[in-house]
């Protein structure tokens, strides 16, 4: 077969494939993984903080002593032992039997990403609308795009999603005859912004969604990685009906095992299991056993404290370096947990256009455009602090600040070349949002 494009199969793809695009983060991995590059781009946890010798011995025993079980097929919902352990983990955040949390309503998934995909498969038809914070997790945008849904962003400020903006978005979409299915939110230590939805706003957001008949999909990968006191209780700890709680062990144990979960309303559980079985038949019995054994035999609560201390030190290193080195006009969020800082560049700088020059200077970040469905956010960047050492973080900021200073100097001499695209701060509109430095 011959054709005029590089892909001879273009005319044979299903309609839902036509809009698929590569993640900007994934496209950076090949460059950012080079040892000479200081990567502030990815979201990898610092696995070296684990007791790797003990974990390695545990994994070896799972194969040598229990291989007849751990290397066999499993059940679609996930093992009862792991689902019980998951309920133990959730209880630390206040999601327990008092609010209807039960191992029977937990569905084990292949990481948090499959959990998102299952919810999309169950509830999204082509043309449906998903409300999401602006900016939001790039992996969620990919899932919603694959489901042929549209994303409408809701602005945030330093207290998280703005309830009044959520009400306005719901009303505007209703007047336009658009069908909104659910609110997707990362209320605690949000990715990419690093902000946390305030206690008072959590109740208001839930009330708004309940009145509008909207489901709430709460994504909570980072809730146990707080640096400054306790995080607010999750939305699911406040309401059991209409709230789907998604989480993962990728940030608190090991992303390579790819184990996550959904706590779903009881009526939906069976459909989630059926959809999961159609995708993967069953989650890995070995990976599930690894997580169950880790939670049952190792001091995982103490390990959470280790991660918190490591990430607090690295967050402080990033914030201190930015305060010392970033050009005037740069602002950024101050996360109380999680893995990310969201920066707003001085007027006129374009994070996407600047990226090749940053890579040439041996530093990587993620342009803000990857976190908006409409491709705006050129005036922003996401910076990760979980993986590099404090010394490497400061060196990365030094390199990045140098690139930004050169961009500013070039603009003063030559003016805007093509001009930066629409800029977004924390909010979901093109108007400047609140300054969150």
Coordinates of C-alpha atoms in Angstrom, one line a residue:
X1 CA 0.0 0.0 0.0
X2 CA 1.3 3.5 -0.8
X3 CA 0.2 6.8 0.5
X4 CA 1.1 10.5 0.8
X5 CA 1.8 10.5 4.5
X6 CA 4.4 8.8 6.7
X7 CA 1.6 6.6 8.0
X8 CA 0.0 4.3 5.4
X9 CA -2.7 3.3 7.8
X10 CA -4.2 6.8 8.3
X11 CA -7.4 6.0 6.4
X12 CA -8.0 2.8 8.4
X13 CA -7.9 4.2 11.9
X14 CA -11.0 4.4 14.0
X15 CA -12.4 7.9 14.4
X16 CA -11.4 8.1 18.0
X17 CA -7.7 7.8 17.0
X18 CA -7.7 10.8 14.8
X19 CA -7.3 13.3 17.6
X20 CA -4.7 11.4 19.6
X21 CA -1.4 13.3 20.2
X22 CA 1.7 12.4 22.1
X23 CA 2.1 13.7 25.7
X24 CA 4.6 16.5 25.9
X25 CA 6.0 14.9 29.1
X26 CA 6.6 11.6 27.4
X27 CA 8.3 13.4 24.5
X28 CA 10.7 14.9 26.9
X29 CA 11.8 11.7 28.6
X30 CA 14.4 10.7 26.0
X31 CA 16.2 14.0 26.5
X32 CA 15.6 14.5 30.2
X33 CA 17.1 11.1 31.0
X34 CA 20.5 12.0 29.7
X35 CA 22.9 12.3 32.6
X36 CA 24.2 15.7 31.7
X37 CA 20.7 17.2 31.7
X38 CA 19.2 18.4 35.0
X39 CA 15.6 17.2 34.7
X40 CA 13.0 19.2 36.5
X41 CA 10.5 17.7 34.1
X42 CA 9.2 14.3 35.2
X43 CA 7.2 13.3 38.2
X44 CA 9.3 10.2 39.3
X45 CA 9.4 9.5 43.0
X46 CA 12.8 9.0 44.7
X47 CA 12.8 5.2 44.8
X48 CA 16.3 5.2 46.3
X49 CA 14.7 6.3 49.6
X50 CA 13.2 2.8 49.9
X51 CA 15.0 0.0 51.8
X52 CA 15.9 -1.5 48.4
X53 CA 17.8 -4.5 49.8
X54 CA 14.8 -5.5 51.9
X55 CA 12.4 -4.9 49.1
X56 CA 14.5 -6.9 46.7
X57 CA 14.6 -9.9 49.1
X58 CA 10.8 -9.6 49.5
X59 CA 10.3 -9.7 45.7
X60 CA 12.6 -12.6 45.3
X61 CA 10.7 -14.7 47.9
X62 CA 7.4 -13.9 46.1
X63 CA 8.7 -15.7 43.1
X64 CA 10.8 -18.5 44.7
X65 CA 8.4 -19.4 47.6
X66 CA 5.0 -18.3 46.3
X67 CA 5.4 -18.4 42.6
X68 CA 2.6 -21.0 42.1
X69 CA 0.3 -18.2 43.2
X70 CA 2.0 -14.9 42.4
X71 CA 2.8 -16.0 38.8
X72 CA -0.6 -17.3 38.0
X73 CA -3.8 -15.5 36.7
X74 CA -5.8 -13.6 39.3
X75 CA -9.3 -12.2 39.6
X76 CA -10.6 -9.1 37.8
X77 CA -11.4 -7.1 40.9
X78 CA -8.1 -7.7 42.6
X79 CA -7.1 -9.9 45.5
X80 CA -9.2 -9.7 48.7
X81 CA -5.9 -9.3 50.7
X82 CA -4.8 -6.2 48.7
X83 CA -8.3 -4.7 48.8
X84 CA -8.3 -5.0 52.6
X85 CA -4.8 -3.4 52.7
X86 CA -6.0 -0.6 50.5
X87 CA -8.8 0.2 52.9
X88 CA -6.2 0.3 55.7
X89 CA -4.2 2.9 53.7
X90 CA -7.3 5.0 52.9
X91 CA -8.3 5.0 56.6
X92 CA -5.2 7.2 57.3
X93 CA -6.9 9.9 55.3
X94 CA -10.3 9.5 56.9
X95 CA -11.9 7.2 54.2
X96 CA -13.1 4.3 56.4
X97 CA -16.1 2.2 57.2
X98 CA -17.9 5.2 58.7
X99 CA -18.2 6.7 55.3
X100 CA -19.0 3.5 53.5
X101 CA -15.5 2.4 52.4
X102 CA -15.3 -1.4 52.0
X103 CA -13.0 -3.9 50.3
X104 CA -16.0 -5.0 48.3
X105 CA -16.2 -1.6 46.6
X106 CA -12.5 -1.4 45.8
X107 CA -11.3 -2.3 42.3
X108 CA -7.6 -2.8 41.8
X109 CA -6.2 -1.3 38.6
X110 CA -3.0 -1.1 36.6
X111 CA -1.8 2.2 38.2
X112 CA -4.0 5.3 38.5
X113 CA -4.0 5.7 34.7
X114 CA -6.1 2.6 34.1
X115 CA -8.5 3.8 36.9
X116 CA -9.0 7.0 34.9
X117 CA -9.6 5.1 31.7
X118 CA -12.1 2.8 33.3
X119 CA -14.2 5.7 34.6
X120 CA -14.0 7.4 31.2
X121 CA -15.2 4.2 29.5
X122 CA -18.1 3.8 31.8
X123 CA -19.4 7.4 31.7
X124 CA -18.2 9.3 28.6
X125 CA -19.8 9.3 25.2
X126 CA -18.3 11.2 22.3
X127 CA -19.1 14.9 22.7
X128 CA -19.6 14.8 26.4
X129 CA -18.0 17.4 28.6
X130 CA -15.6 16.9 31.5
X131 CA -15.0 19.8 33.9
X132 CA -11.4 19.9 35.2
X133 CA -9.1 22.3 36.9
X134 CA -7.0 24.5 34.7
X135 CA -4.2 23.4 34.6
X136 CA -4.8 19.7 35.1
X137 CA -3.0 16.3 34.9
X138 CA -1.8 15.7 31.4
X139 CA -2.5 11.9 31.6
X140 CA -6.2 12.7 32.3
X141 CA -6.4 14.9 29.3
X142 CA -5.1 12.0 27.2
X143 CA -7.8 9.7 28.6
X144 CA -10.6 12.2 28.0
X145 CA -9.3 12.9 24.5
X146 CA -9.3 9.2 23.7
X147 CA -12.9 9.0 24.9
X148 CA -13.7 11.8 22.4
X149 CA -14.9 14.0 25.3
X150 CA -14.3 17.8 25.6
X151 CA -12.6 19.3 28.6
X152 CA -13.8 22.6 30.0
X153 CA -11.3 24.1 32.5
X154 CA -12.3 25.7 35.7
X155 CA -10.0 28.4 37.2
X156 CA -8.0 27.9 40.4
X157 CA -6.2 30.3 42.8
X158 CA -4.0 29.6 45.7
X159 CA -6.9 27.9 47.6
X160 CA -7.6 25.5 44.7
X161 CA -10.6 25.3 42.4
X162 CA -12.8 28.4 42.6
X163 CA -16.4 27.4 43.5
X164 CA -18.0 30.4 41.9
X165 CA -16.2 29.6 38.6
X166 CA -17.4 26.1 38.8
X167 CA -21.0 27.3 39.1
X168 CA -20.5 29.6 36.2
X169 CA -19.0 26.9 34.0
X170 CA -21.9 24.5 34.8
X171 CA -24.5 27.2 34.0
X172 CA -22.8 28.3 30.8
X173 CA -22.5 24.8 29.5
X174 CA -26.1 24.1 30.4
X175 CA -27.3 27.1 28.4
X176 CA -25.2 26.0 25.5
X177 CA -26.9 22.6 25.6
X178 CA -23.7 20.7 26.4
X179 CA -23.8 17.5 28.4
X180 CA -21.5 17.6 31.4
X181 CA -20.8 14.2 33.0
X182 CA -18.4 14.8 35.9
X183 CA -15.9 17.0 37.6
X184 CA -12.4 15.6 37.5
X185 CA -10.3 17.1 40.3
X186 CA -7.0 16.6 42.1
X187 CA -7.9 18.6 45.2
X188 CA -4.8 17.8 47.3
X189 CA -1.3 18.9 46.2
X190 CA -2.5 19.2 42.7
X191 CA -0.6 18.2 39.6
X192 CA 0.7 20.4 38.1
X193 CA -0.1 23.4 40.2
X194 CA 0.9 22.2 43.6
X195 CA -2.1 23.9 45.3
X196 CA -4.6 22.4 47.7
X197 CA -8.4 22.9 47.7
X198 CA -9.2 24.6 51.0
X199 CA -11.3 23.0 53.7
X200 CA -14.2 25.4 53.2
X201 CA -14.2 25.0 49.4
X202 CA -14.3 21.2 49.6
X203 CA -17.8 21.3 51.0
X204 CA -18.9 24.0 48.5
X205 CA -17.6 22.1 45.5
X206 CA -19.4 19.0 46.6
X207 CA -22.7 20.9 47.2
X208 CA -22.4 22.5 43.7
X209 CA -21.9 19.2 42.0
X210 CA -24.7 17.5 44.0
X211 CA -27.1 20.2 43.0
X212 CA -26.1 20.0 39.4
X213 CA -26.3 16.2 39.3
X214 CA -22.6 15.9 38.5
X215 CA -20.4 13.0 39.5
X216 CA -17.0 13.8 41.1
X217 CA -13.9 11.9 40.1
X218 CA -11.3 12.6 42.9
X219 CA -7.7 11.7 41.9
X220 CA -5.5 11.5 45.0
X221 CA -2.0 10.2 44.2
X222 CA -0.2 12.7 46.5
X223 CA -2.5 13.1 49.6
X224 CA -0.1 11.2 51.9
X225 CA 2.9 13.3 50.8
X226 CA 2.2 16.4 52.8
X227 CA 5.0 18.5 54.3
X228 CA 3.2 21.0 56.6
X229 CA 0.6 19.4 58.8
X230 CA -2.3 17.2 57.9
X231 CA -3.9 17.4 54.5
X232 CA -7.7 18.2 54.4
X233 CA -9.9 15.1 54.4
X234 CA -10.5 13.8 50.8
X235 CA -13.8 14.6 49.2
X236 CA -14.7 10.9 49.4
X237 CA -14.4 11.0 53.2
X238 CA -17.2 13.6 53.2
X239 CA -19.6 12.1 50.7
X240 CA -20.1 8.5 49.7
X241 CA -22.6 9.0 46.9
X242 CA -21.5 10.2 43.5
X243 CA -17.8 10.4 44.4
X244 CA -15.2 8.1 42.8
X245 CA -11.9 8.0 44.6
X246 CA -8.8 7.1 42.6
X247 CA -5.3 6.6 44.0
X248 CA -2.1 4.6 43.4
X249 CA 1.0 3.1 45.0
X250 CA 3.2 4.7 42.4
X251 CA 4.1 7.7 44.5
X252 CA 4.2 6.1 47.9
X253 CA 5.8 2.8 47.0
X254 CA 6.9 1.8 43.5
X255 CA 5.6 3.0 40.2
X256 CA 7.2 0.1 38.4
X257 CA 4.7 -2.3 39.9
X258 CA 1.8 -0.3 38.4
X259 CA -0.8 -0.9 41.1
X260 CA -3.7 1.6 41.7
X261 CA -7.3 1.4 42.7
X262 CA -10.8 2.9 42.5
X263 CA -13.2 3.2 45.4
X264 CA -16.5 3.3 43.6
X265 CA -20.2 3.6 44.6
X266 CA -21.4 0.1 45.1
X267 CA -23.8 0.1 42.2
X268 CA -20.9 0.8 39.8
X269 CA -18.4 -1.7 41.0
X270 CA -19.4 -4.6 38.9
X271 CA -19.4 -2.6 35.7
X272 CA -15.8 -1.4 36.5
X273 CA -14.7 -5.0 37.0
X274 CA -16.3 -6.0 33.7
X275 CA -14.6 -3.1 31.9
X276 CA -11.3 -3.9 33.5
X277 CA -11.6 -7.6 32.5
X278 CA -12.2 -6.6 28.9
X279 CA -9.0 -4.5 29.0
X280 CA -6.5 -6.6 30.9
X281 CA -8.4 -9.8 32.1
X282 CA -6.9 -9.3 35.6
X283 CA -4.3 -7.1 37.3
X284 CA -0.9 -8.7 37.9
X285 CA -1.0 -11.2 40.8
X286 CA 2.7 -10.7 41.4
X287 CA 2.5 -7.0 41.6
X288 CA -0.5 -7.2 43.9
X289 CA 1.2 -9.6 46.2
X290 CA 4.3 -7.4 46.3
X291 CA 2.2 -4.5 47.5
X292 CA 0.2 -6.6 49.9
X293 CA 3.4 -8.0 51.4
X294 CA 5.1 -4.6 51.6
X295 CA 2.1 -3.2 53.5
X296 CA 1.9 -6.3 55.7
X297 CA 5.5 -6.8 56.6
X298 CA 7.4 -3.6 56.3
X299 CA 7.2 -0.2 58.1
X300 CA 5.4 1.6 55.3
X301 CA 4.0 4.3 57.6
X302 CA 7.6 5.2 58.6
X303 CA 8.6 5.1 54.9
X304 CA 5.9 7.7 54.2
X305 CA 7.6 10.0 56.8
X306 CA 11.0 9.4 55.0
X307 CA 9.5 10.4 51.7
X308 CA 7.9 13.5 53.3
X309 CA 11.2 14.6 54.7
X310 CA 13.1 14.0 51.5
X311 CA 10.5 15.9 49.4
X312 CA 10.3 18.8 51.9
X313 CA 14.0 19.3 51.6
X314 CA 13.9 19.2 47.9
X315 CA 10.9 21.5 47.6
X316 CA 12.7 24.0 49.9
X317 CA 15.8 23.7 47.7
X318 CA 13.7 24.5 44.6
X319 CA 11.9 27.4 46.2
X320 CA 15.1 28.9 47.6
X321 CA 16.9 28.6 44.3
X322 CA 14.0 30.3 42.4
X323 CA 13.9 33.1 45.0
X324 CA 17.6 33.7 44.5
X325 CA 18.0 33.2 40.8
X326 CA 14.8 33.6 38.8
X327 CA 14.4 36.8 36.7
X328 CA 12.2 39.6 38.0
X329 CA 8.6 39.0 37.0
X330 CA 8.6 35.2 37.6
X331 CA 6.1 33.9 40.1
X332 CA 5.4 30.4 41.4
X333 CA 3.2 28.4 43.7
X334 CA 4.4 27.2 47.2
X335 CA 3.1 23.6 47.5
X336 CA 2.5 22.1 51.0
X337 CA 2.9 18.6 49.6
X338 CA 3.2 16.6 46.4
X339 CA 5.9 16.8 43.8
X340 CA 5.4 20.0 41.7
X341 CA 5.8 23.8 41.5
X342 CA 3.9 25.7 38.9
X343 CA 5.8 28.8 37.6
X344 CA 4.5 31.8 35.6
X345 CA 7.1 33.4 33.4
X346 CA 7.8 37.1 32.9
X347 CA 5.6 38.7 30.3
X348 CA 6.5 37.8 26.8
X349 CA 8.3 34.5 27.4
X350 CA 7.0 31.3 25.8
X351 CA 7.8 28.1 27.7
X352 CA 7.2 25.9 24.7
X353 CA 9.3 28.0 22.3
X354 CA 12.1 28.3 24.9
X355 CA 12.3 24.5 25.5
X356 CA 14.9 23.7 22.8
X357 CA 17.2 26.4 24.2
X358 CA 16.7 25.1 27.7
X359 CA 17.7 21.6 26.6
X360 CA 20.8 23.0 24.9
X361 CA 21.6 24.5 28.3
X362 CA 21.2 21.0 29.8
X363 CA 18.0 21.6 31.8
X364 CA 14.5 20.3 31.2
X365 CA 11.0 21.3 32.4
X366 CA 7.5 20.7 31.1
X367 CA 5.9 23.6 29.2
X368 CA 2.5 24.7 30.6
X369 CA 0.7 23.9 27.3
X370 CA 0.7 20.2 28.1
X371 CA -1.7 20.8 31.0
X372 CA -4.5 22.5 29.1
X373 CA -6.9 20.9 26.6
X374 CA -6.8 23.9 24.4
X375 CA -3.0 24.2 24.3
X376 CA -2.8 27.5 26.2
X377 CA -0.4 28.0 29.1
X378 CA 2.6 29.1 27.1
X379 CA 3.5 31.5 29.9
X380 CA 3.8 28.7 32.4
X381 CA 6.0 25.7 33.2
X382 CA 5.9 22.8 35.7
X383 CA 8.9 22.1 37.8
X384 CA 9.4 18.8 39.6
X385 CA 11.5 18.5 42.7
X386 CA 11.1 14.9 43.8
X387 CA 13.9 13.2 41.9
X388 CA 17.0 15.4 41.7
X389 CA 19.2 16.1 44.7
X390 CA 19.0 19.6 46.3
X391 CA 22.4 20.4 44.7
X392 CA 21.2 19.3 41.2
X393 CA 18.0 21.2 41.7
X394 CA 19.8 24.5 42.4
X395 CA 22.1 23.9 39.4
X396 CA 19.0 23.2 37.2
X397 CA 17.4 26.5 38.3
X398 CA 20.7 28.3 37.6
X399 CA 20.7 27.0 34.1
X400 CA 17.0 27.7 33.5
X401 CA 17.3 31.2 34.9
X402 CA 20.2 31.8 32.5
X403 CA 18.1 30.7 29.5
X404 CA 15.2 33.0 30.7
X405 CA 17.6 36.0 31.1
X406 CA 18.8 35.4 27.5
X407 CA 15.3 35.3 26.2
X408 CA 14.4 38.5 28.0
X409 CA 17.6 40.2 26.6
X410 CA 16.8 39.0 23.1
X411 CA 13.3 40.4 23.3
X412 CA 14.6 43.8 24.4
X413 CA 16.9 43.9 21.4
X414 CA 14.8 42.3 18.7
X415 CA 11.2 42.6 20.1
X416 CA 8.7 39.8 20.1
X417 CA 9.3 37.3 17.3
X418 CA 5.9 35.8 16.6
X419 CA 4.8 36.7 20.1
X420 CA 3.9 34.3 22.9
X421 CA 0.6 32.6 22.7
X422 CA -2.2 33.0 25.2
X423 CA -0.9 32.9 28.8
X424 CA -2.6 31.3 31.8
X425 CA -1.7 31.6 35.4
X426 CA -3.6 29.6 37.9
X427 CA -7.0 30.4 36.4
X428 CA -8.8 28.9 33.4
X429 CA -9.3 32.1 31.4
X430 CA -6.8 34.0 29.3
X431 CA -7.1 37.0 31.6
X432 CA -4.2 37.2 34.1
X433 CA -5.0 35.2 37.2
X434 CA -4.0 35.9 40.8
X435 CA -0.3 36.2 41.5
X436 CA 0.6 33.1 43.6
X437 CA 4.3 33.8 44.4

